[in-house]
Short mmCIF file of C-alpha atoms in Angstrom, two decimals:
data_model
loop_
_atom_site.label_atom_id
_atom_site.label_comp_id
_atom_site.label_asym_id
_atom_site.label_seq_id
_atom_site.Cartn_x
_atom_site.Cartn_y
_atom_site.Cartn_z
CA VAL A 887 8.25 -4.26 -16.74
CA ARG A 888 4.74 -3.37 -17.83
CA SER A 889 3.93 -6.98 -18.65
CA PHE A 890 5.26 -8.11 -15.27
CA LEU A 891 2.94 -5.73 -13.42
CA LEU A 892 -0.16 -5.71 -15.62
CA GLY A 893 0.02 -9.20 -17.09
CA ASP A 894 0.40 -10.45 -20.64
CA THR A 895 -1.72 -13.28 -22.02
CA GLN A 896 0.73 -13.97 -24.85
CA LEU A 897 3.60 -14.38 -22.39
CA ASP A 898 1.36 -16.23 -19.88
CA ILE A 899 2.03 -13.62 -17.16
CA ASP A 900 -0.70 -12.94 -14.59
CA ARG A 901 -1.70 -9.42 -13.57
CA LYS A 902 -0.14 -8.43 -10.25
CA PHE A 903 -1.21 -4.79 -9.90
CA TYR A 904 -4.88 -3.84 -10.10
CA GLY A 905 -5.62 -0.18 -10.69
CA ASP A 906 -4.66 2.52 -13.14
CA ASP A 907 -2.66 1.03 -16.03
CA ILE A 908 -1.66 4.51 -17.22
CA LEU A 909 -0.20 5.20 -13.76
CA VAL A 910 2.05 2.15 -14.13
CA GLU A 911 3.26 3.34 -17.53
CA ARG A 912 3.97 6.84 -16.15
CA ALA A 913 5.89 5.34 -13.22
CA ILE A 914 8.06 3.31 -15.59
CA VAL A 915 8.79 6.40 -17.68
CA ASP A 916 9.61 8.39 -14.51
CA LEU A 917 12.20 5.81 -13.49
CA LEU A 918 13.86 6.01 -16.90
CA GLY A 919 14.94 9.55 -16.04
CA ASP A 920 17.35 10.91 -13.44
CA GLN A 921 14.75 11.76 -10.80
CA GLY A 922 13.36 9.39 -8.22
CA LEU A 923 9.72 8.28 -8.08
CA MET A 924 7.42 9.36 -5.23
CA LEU A 925 4.18 7.39 -4.83
CA VAL A 926 1.63 9.23 -2.68
CA GLY A 927 -1.95 8.38 -1.79
CA GLU A 928 -4.38 7.32 0.90
CA PRO A 929 -3.42 4.37 3.13
CA GLY A 930 -4.28 1.02 1.59
CA THR A 931 -3.97 2.03 -2.06
CA ALA A 932 -1.13 -0.44 -2.77
CA LYS A 933 1.69 2.11 -2.96
CA SER A 934 4.14 -0.25 -1.29
CA MET A 935 3.02 -3.12 -3.47
CA LEU A 936 3.53 -1.04 -6.61
CA SER A 937 7.01 0.07 -5.50
CA GLU A 938 7.93 -3.53 -4.67
CA LEU A 939 6.73 -4.81 -8.03
CA LEU A 940 8.55 -2.06 -9.93
CA ALA A 941 11.79 -2.77 -8.05
CA ALA A 942 11.48 -6.53 -8.62
CA ALA A 943 10.73 -6.13 -12.33
CA ILE A 944 13.55 -3.63 -12.96
CA SER A 945 16.28 -4.85 -10.61
CA GLY A 946 15.41 -8.48 -10.02
CA ARG A 947 15.07 -7.88 -6.26
CA SER A 948 12.95 -5.65 -4.05
CA ASN A 949 14.57 -6.03 -0.62
CA LEU A 950 16.82 -2.97 -0.75
CA THR A 951 14.38 -1.14 1.50
CA VAL A 952 14.50 1.56 4.16
CA GLN A 953 11.43 1.67 6.42
CA GLY A 954 10.88 5.27 7.42
CA SER A 955 10.17 5.93 11.10
CA ALA A 956 11.13 8.24 13.94
CA GLY A 957 14.02 5.85 14.59
CA THR A 958 15.50 6.07 11.08
CA THR A 959 19.08 7.32 11.29
CA GLU A 960 21.71 8.48 8.80
CA ASP A 961 23.23 4.98 8.94
CA HIS A 962 20.09 3.65 7.24
CA ILE A 963 20.63 6.05 4.31
CA ARG A 964 24.44 6.22 3.99
CA TYR A 965 26.53 3.64 5.86
CA GLY A 966 27.45 2.49 9.34
CA TRP A 967 30.35 0.73 11.02
CA ASN A 968 31.08 -2.59 12.68
CA TYR A 969 32.48 -1.03 15.82
CA ALA A 970 34.43 -4.11 16.92
CA LEU A 971 36.34 -4.09 13.61
CA LEU A 972 36.55 -0.29 13.67
CA ILE A 973 38.27 -0.33 17.07
CA ALA A 974 40.52 -3.25 16.14
CA ASP A 975 41.59 -2.20 12.63
CA GLY A 976 40.44 1.38 12.20
CA PRO A 977 38.25 2.59 9.29
CA SER A 978 38.34 0.05 6.46
CA GLU A 979 36.14 -1.46 3.76
CA ARG A 980 35.83 -4.53 5.97
CA ALA A 981 34.45 -2.51 8.89
CA LEU A 982 31.99 -0.53 6.75
CA ILE A 983 28.33 -1.63 6.84
CA PRO A 984 26.54 -0.48 3.67
CA SER A 985 22.98 0.81 3.90
CA PRO A 986 20.33 -0.36 1.40
CA VAL A 987 20.86 2.95 -0.45
CA PHE A 988 24.63 2.43 -0.51
CA GLU A 989 24.19 -1.14 -1.76
CA GLY A 990 21.71 -0.02 -4.42
CA MET A 991 24.13 2.61 -5.68
CA ARG A 992 26.99 0.14 -5.77
CA SER A 993 25.02 -2.55 -7.63
CA GLY A 994 22.90 -0.28 -9.84
CA ARG A 995 19.52 -1.31 -8.45
CA ILE A 996 16.26 0.27 -7.35
CA VAL A 997 16.04 1.25 -3.66
CA ARG A 998 12.71 1.59 -1.87
CA ILE A 999 12.07 4.09 0.95
CA GLU A 1000 8.76 3.43 2.68
CA GLU A 1001 6.84 6.12 4.59
CA ILE A 1002 9.44 8.80 3.87
CA THR A 1003 7.42 11.48 5.69
CA ARG A 1004 7.91 9.55 8.94
CA CYS A 1005 11.68 10.11 8.73
CA PRO A 1006 13.04 13.13 10.65
CA PRO A 1007 13.78 16.14 8.40
CA GLU A 1008 17.56 15.87 8.84
CA ILE A 1009 17.42 12.26 7.58
CA GLN A 1010 15.26 13.25 4.61
CA ASP A 1011 17.80 15.94 3.74
CA THR A 1012 20.53 13.29 3.52
CA LEU A 1013 18.81 12.06 0.37
CA ILE A 1014 19.08 15.39 -1.44
CA SER A 1015 22.77 15.11 -2.32
CA ILE A 1016 22.46 11.39 -3.04
CA LEU A 1017 19.65 11.96 -5.55
CA SER A 1018 21.34 15.01 -7.06
CA GLU A 1019 24.94 13.88 -7.35
CA LYS A 1020 24.45 10.09 -7.23
CA VAL A 1021 27.45 9.73 -4.92
CA ILE A 1022 28.15 8.93 -1.26
CA ALA A 1023 31.45 10.26 0.10
CA ILE A 1024 33.32 8.15 2.68
CA PRO A 1025 35.76 10.61 4.29
CA GLU A 1026 36.78 8.08 6.97
CA LEU A 1027 38.51 5.99 4.29
CA GLY A 1028 40.34 8.88 2.71
CA GLU A 1029 39.80 12.31 1.30
CA ASP A 1030 38.83 11.09 -2.17
CA ARG A 1031 36.98 7.89 -1.26
CA ALA A 1032 33.41 7.77 -2.50
CA THR A 1033 30.88 5.38 -3.99
CA PHE A 1034 29.32 6.48 -7.27
CA ALA A 1035 25.96 5.18 -8.44
CA ALA A 1036 26.15 2.47 -11.07
CA PRO A 1037 23.75 2.66 -14.04
CA GLY A 1038 20.29 1.47 -13.00
CA PHE A 1039 20.27 3.05 -9.54
CA ASN A 1040 17.18 5.00 -8.56
CA VAL A 1041 14.88 5.53 -5.59
CA ILE A 1042 11.16 4.81 -5.19
CA ALA A 1043 9.65 6.45 -2.11
CA THR A 1044 6.12 6.24 -0.70
CA ALA A 1045 4.14 8.62 1.50
CA ASN A 1046 0.60 8.62 2.86
CA LEU A 1047 -1.42 11.75 2.17
CA ARG A 1048 -2.96 11.53 5.64
CA ASP A 1049 0.52 11.70 7.19
CA ARG A 1050 1.46 14.95 5.46
CA GLY A 1051 1.84 16.67 8.82
CA VAL A 1052 4.27 14.12 10.31
CA HIS A 1053 7.44 15.47 8.69
CA GLU A 1054 6.71 17.58 5.63
CA MET A 1055 9.31 17.17 2.89
CA SER A 1056 11.38 20.19 1.96
CA SER A 1057 10.94 21.79 -1.45
CA ALA A 1058 14.50 20.78 -2.33
CA LEU A 1059 13.75 17.11 -1.69
CA LYS A 1060 10.44 17.26 -3.54
CA ARG A 1061 12.23 18.55 -6.63
CA ARG A 1062 14.31 15.36 -6.71
CA PHE A 1063 11.21 13.23 -7.24
CA ASN A 1064 8.51 12.81 -9.85
CA PHE A 1065 5.22 12.57 -7.92
CA GLU A 1066 2.51 10.08 -8.84
CA THR A 1067 -0.75 9.75 -6.90
CA VAL A 1068 -2.07 6.22 -6.42
CA MET A 1069 -5.86 6.39 -6.30
CA PRO A 1070 -8.27 3.77 -4.89
CA ILE A 1071 -9.65 1.29 -7.41
CA MET A 1072 -12.80 2.88 -8.83
CA ASP A 1073 -13.64 0.09 -11.31
CA PRO A 1074 -15.94 -2.40 -9.51
CA ARG A 1075 -14.96 -5.18 -11.91
CA LEU A 1076 -11.25 -4.80 -11.13
CA GLU A 1077 -11.94 -4.56 -7.40
CA ARG A 1078 -14.05 -7.73 -7.47
CA GLU A 1079 -11.30 -9.54 -9.38
CA LEU A 1080 -8.63 -8.44 -6.90
CA ILE A 1081 -10.65 -9.30 -3.77
CA SER A 1082 -11.58 -12.71 -5.17
CA SER A 1083 -7.96 -13.46 -6.10
CA GLN A 1084 -6.53 -12.31 -2.77
CA LEU A 1085 -9.16 -14.19 -0.77
CA GLU A 1086 -8.44 -17.39 -2.69
CA GLN A 1087 -4.71 -17.05 -1.97
CA ARG A 1088 -5.23 -16.38 1.74
CA LEU A 1089 -7.59 -19.32 2.18
CA ALA A 1090 -5.18 -21.59 0.31
CA ARG A 1091 -2.34 -20.58 2.66
CA ALA A 1092 -4.57 -21.31 5.66
CA GLU A 1093 -5.62 -24.64 4.06
CA VAL A 1094 -9.32 -23.91 4.52
CA LYS A 1095 -12.22 -23.45 2.12
CA ALA A 1096 -15.11 -21.01 2.02
CA ASP A 1097 -17.52 -20.05 -0.71
CA MET A 1098 -18.32 -16.43 -1.53
CA SER A 1099 -21.12 -16.08 -4.06
CA GLU A 1100 -21.09 -13.39 -6.73
CA GLU A 1101 -23.99 -11.71 -4.92
CA VAL A 1102 -22.06 -11.40 -1.64
CA LEU A 1103 -18.89 -10.31 -3.45
CA ASP A 1104 -20.89 -7.63 -5.26
CA LEU A 1105 -22.40 -6.54 -1.92
CA LEU A 1106 -18.93 -6.14 -0.39
CA VAL A 1107 -17.51 -4.19 -3.34
CA THR A 1108 -20.61 -2.00 -3.69
CA THR A 1109 -20.60 -1.12 0.02
CA PHE A 1110 -16.94 -0.11 -0.06
CA GLN A 1111 -17.39 1.88 -3.27
CA ASP A 1112 -20.45 3.68 -1.83
CA LEU A 1113 -18.78 4.63 1.46
CA ARG A 1114 -15.47 5.51 -0.21
CA SER A 1115 -16.96 7.85 -2.80
CA GLY A 1116 -19.82 9.27 -0.72
CA LYS A 1117 -22.47 8.28 -3.25
CA THR A 1118 -24.22 5.14 -4.43
CA ARG A 1119 -23.83 3.70 -7.92
CA ASP A 1120 -27.13 5.43 -8.74
CA GLY A 1121 -25.65 8.79 -7.74
CA ALA A 1122 -27.52 9.22 -4.44
CA PRO A 1123 -25.39 10.92 -1.74
CA VAL A 1124 -24.44 8.91 1.36
CA PRO A 1125 -22.52 9.98 4.49
CA ARG A 1126 -18.82 9.37 3.94
CA PRO A 1127 -16.95 8.00 6.99
CA ASP A 1128 -13.49 9.23 7.97
CA ALA A 1129 -12.19 5.66 7.87
CA VAL A 1130 -10.09 4.66 4.86
CA MET A 1131 -12.35 2.37 2.82
CA SER A 1132 -9.49 1.00 0.74
CA THR A 1133 -9.38 -2.17 -1.33
CA ALA A 1134 -6.84 -3.54 1.16
CA GLU A 1135 -9.48 -3.16 3.89
CA ALA A 1136 -12.05 -4.83 1.63
CA VAL A 1137 -9.73 -7.83 1.26
CA ASN A 1138 -9.30 -7.96 5.04
CA VAL A 1139 -13.08 -7.87 5.52
CA ALA A 1140 -13.55 -10.66 2.97
CA HIS A 1141 -10.92 -12.78 4.71
CA ALA A 1142 -12.39 -12.17 8.18
CA ALA A 1143 -15.90 -12.93 6.87
CA ALA A 1144 -14.59 -16.19 5.41
CA MET A 1145 -13.05 -17.19 8.75
CA ASP A 1146 -16.34 -16.32 10.46
CA ALA A 1147 -18.25 -18.49 7.99
CA ILE A 1148 -15.82 -21.40 8.31
CA TYR A 1149 -15.52 -21.58 12.09
CA PHE A 1150 -18.91 -20.24 13.16
CA GLY A 1151 -20.98 -21.28 10.16
CA VAL A 1152 -21.06 -23.84 7.37
CA GLY A 1153 -18.42 -22.28 5.12
CA GLN A 1154 -20.84 -20.22 3.01
CA ILE A 1155 -20.06 -16.49 3.31
CA ALA A 1156 -23.27 -14.51 3.76
CA GLY A 1157 -24.12 -10.84 3.93
CA SER A 1158 -24.31 -11.16 7.71
CA HIS A 1159 -20.66 -12.22 7.92
CA VAL A 1160 -19.61 -9.20 5.87
CA ALA A 1161 -21.67 -6.85 8.08
CA ARG A 1162 -20.12 -8.13 11.30
CA GLN A 1163 -16.57 -7.63 10.02
CA LEU A 1164 -17.31 -4.34 8.26
CA THR A 1165 -18.37 -2.57 11.44
CA GLY A 1166 -14.89 -2.58 12.98
CA VAL A 1167 -13.35 -1.17 9.79
CA VAL A 1168 -15.75 1.77 9.56
CA LEU A 1169 -15.77 2.70 13.24
CA LYS A 1170 -12.06 2.63 14.08
CA ASP A 1171 -11.16 6.26 13.28
CA ASN A 1172 -13.99 8.51 14.43
CA ALA A 1173 -16.88 7.94 16.83
CA GLU A 1174 -19.04 10.13 14.57
CA ASP A 1175 -18.79 7.42 11.91
CA VAL A 1176 -21.32 5.37 13.91
CA ARG A 1177 -24.01 7.84 12.88
CA LYS A 1178 -22.84 7.85 9.26
CA LEU A 1179 -22.85 4.05 9.02
CA GLY A 1180 -26.26 3.97 10.71
CA ALA A 1181 -27.65 6.37 8.10
CA TYR A 1182 -26.22 4.21 5.30
CA VAL A 1183 -27.84 1.12 6.82
CA ASP A 1184 -31.22 2.80 7.38
CA HIS A 1185 -31.51 4.16 3.86
CA VAL A 1186 -29.33 2.30 1.36
CA VAL A 1187 -29.00 -1.17 2.87
CA LYS A 1188 -32.66 -1.25 3.90
CA GLU A 1189 -33.82 -0.33 0.39
CA ARG A 1190 -31.59 -2.94 -1.27
CA SER A 1191 -32.65 -5.63 1.21
CA ARG A 1192 -36.10 -5.67 -0.38
CA LYS A 1193 -34.67 -7.13 -3.58
CA SER A 1194 -31.66 -9.16 -2.42
CA LYS A 1195 -31.17 -11.96 0.08
CA ALA A 1196 -27.55 -10.97 0.75
CA TRP A 1197 -28.50 -7.35 1.52
CA LYS A 1198 -31.33 -8.61 3.74
CA GLU A 1199 -28.83 -10.71 5.71
CA MET A 1200 -26.55 -7.69 6.01
CA LEU A 1201 -29.40 -5.49 7.30
CA ALA A 1202 -30.37 -8.05 9.93
CA ALA A 1203 -26.76 -8.39 11.12
CA PHE A 1204 -26.33 -4.62 11.37
CA LYS A 1205 -29.58 -4.26 13.32
CA ALA A 1206 -28.43 -6.98 15.73
CA GLN A 1207 -25.34 -4.93 16.64
CA LYS A 1208 -26.00 -2.51 19.49
CA SER A 1209 -23.30 -0.12 18.26
CA ILE A 1210 -25.22 0.44 15.02
CA SER A 1211 -28.88 -0.06 15.83
#
């Protein structure tokens, strides 16, 4: 499982998850026990990707998934009924519609529950007995009818830290999970590698080509790392926007900048393309972030533009935008 996620040169397996290798090892160990695994973190930190990769590596499939929302019902966790068959034949195995959790228990596979804090509390509580007793009773089919979890069954759930107030989990449910926090990628080298790889894949799917130099890639990663951490790589403090400056957003900016360069340029991604796409990412959560981004441009970007062509292009593009200048 570790080799599948983190890569193995001897087995010729590419790395699929970029981040904390120790976190991956802890997650694997957590799933070896009886408790479920809860992945929490800021939006865009690849929690869903990690849960999907873990499920695929352990169970051979990752599509036994419940997407948490206000519309999630008990049928999504336990089972439902084909009402035409139910009316015609009464309760039967044929009329029963298994949920992803039910199917995972029956087949001994990993089940994923995305955005669990978006589920109503009464639906979350349905999981408590399932995780504790590893059984789903089916009283409609008889007093003693139940499905017991086969070996290999477990649950991986995800939750965004910013959504903690949507539907807070009960203490009883929390005790059924081992919690692991997925942090943003802090290693610039890993983040560059991931952005470059993801951009290459997206452009290949679109059947287009664009060139991003190492200088522009470094500019993109450095900007995201600065704004995410609230300080430059030299340790100087910078205003930190409320927007989530995740690696996922950095990939989106790189992709949008590439499209800008292809269709409104000559296919060479410049600092100006990054600046134009970055603005929307930073300013989408809080109007006050305009001032914070402006301060970053006036002090950090302006200083770096004296030594770098890419940063100079970025400064000019920012100054040309009325929302920033």
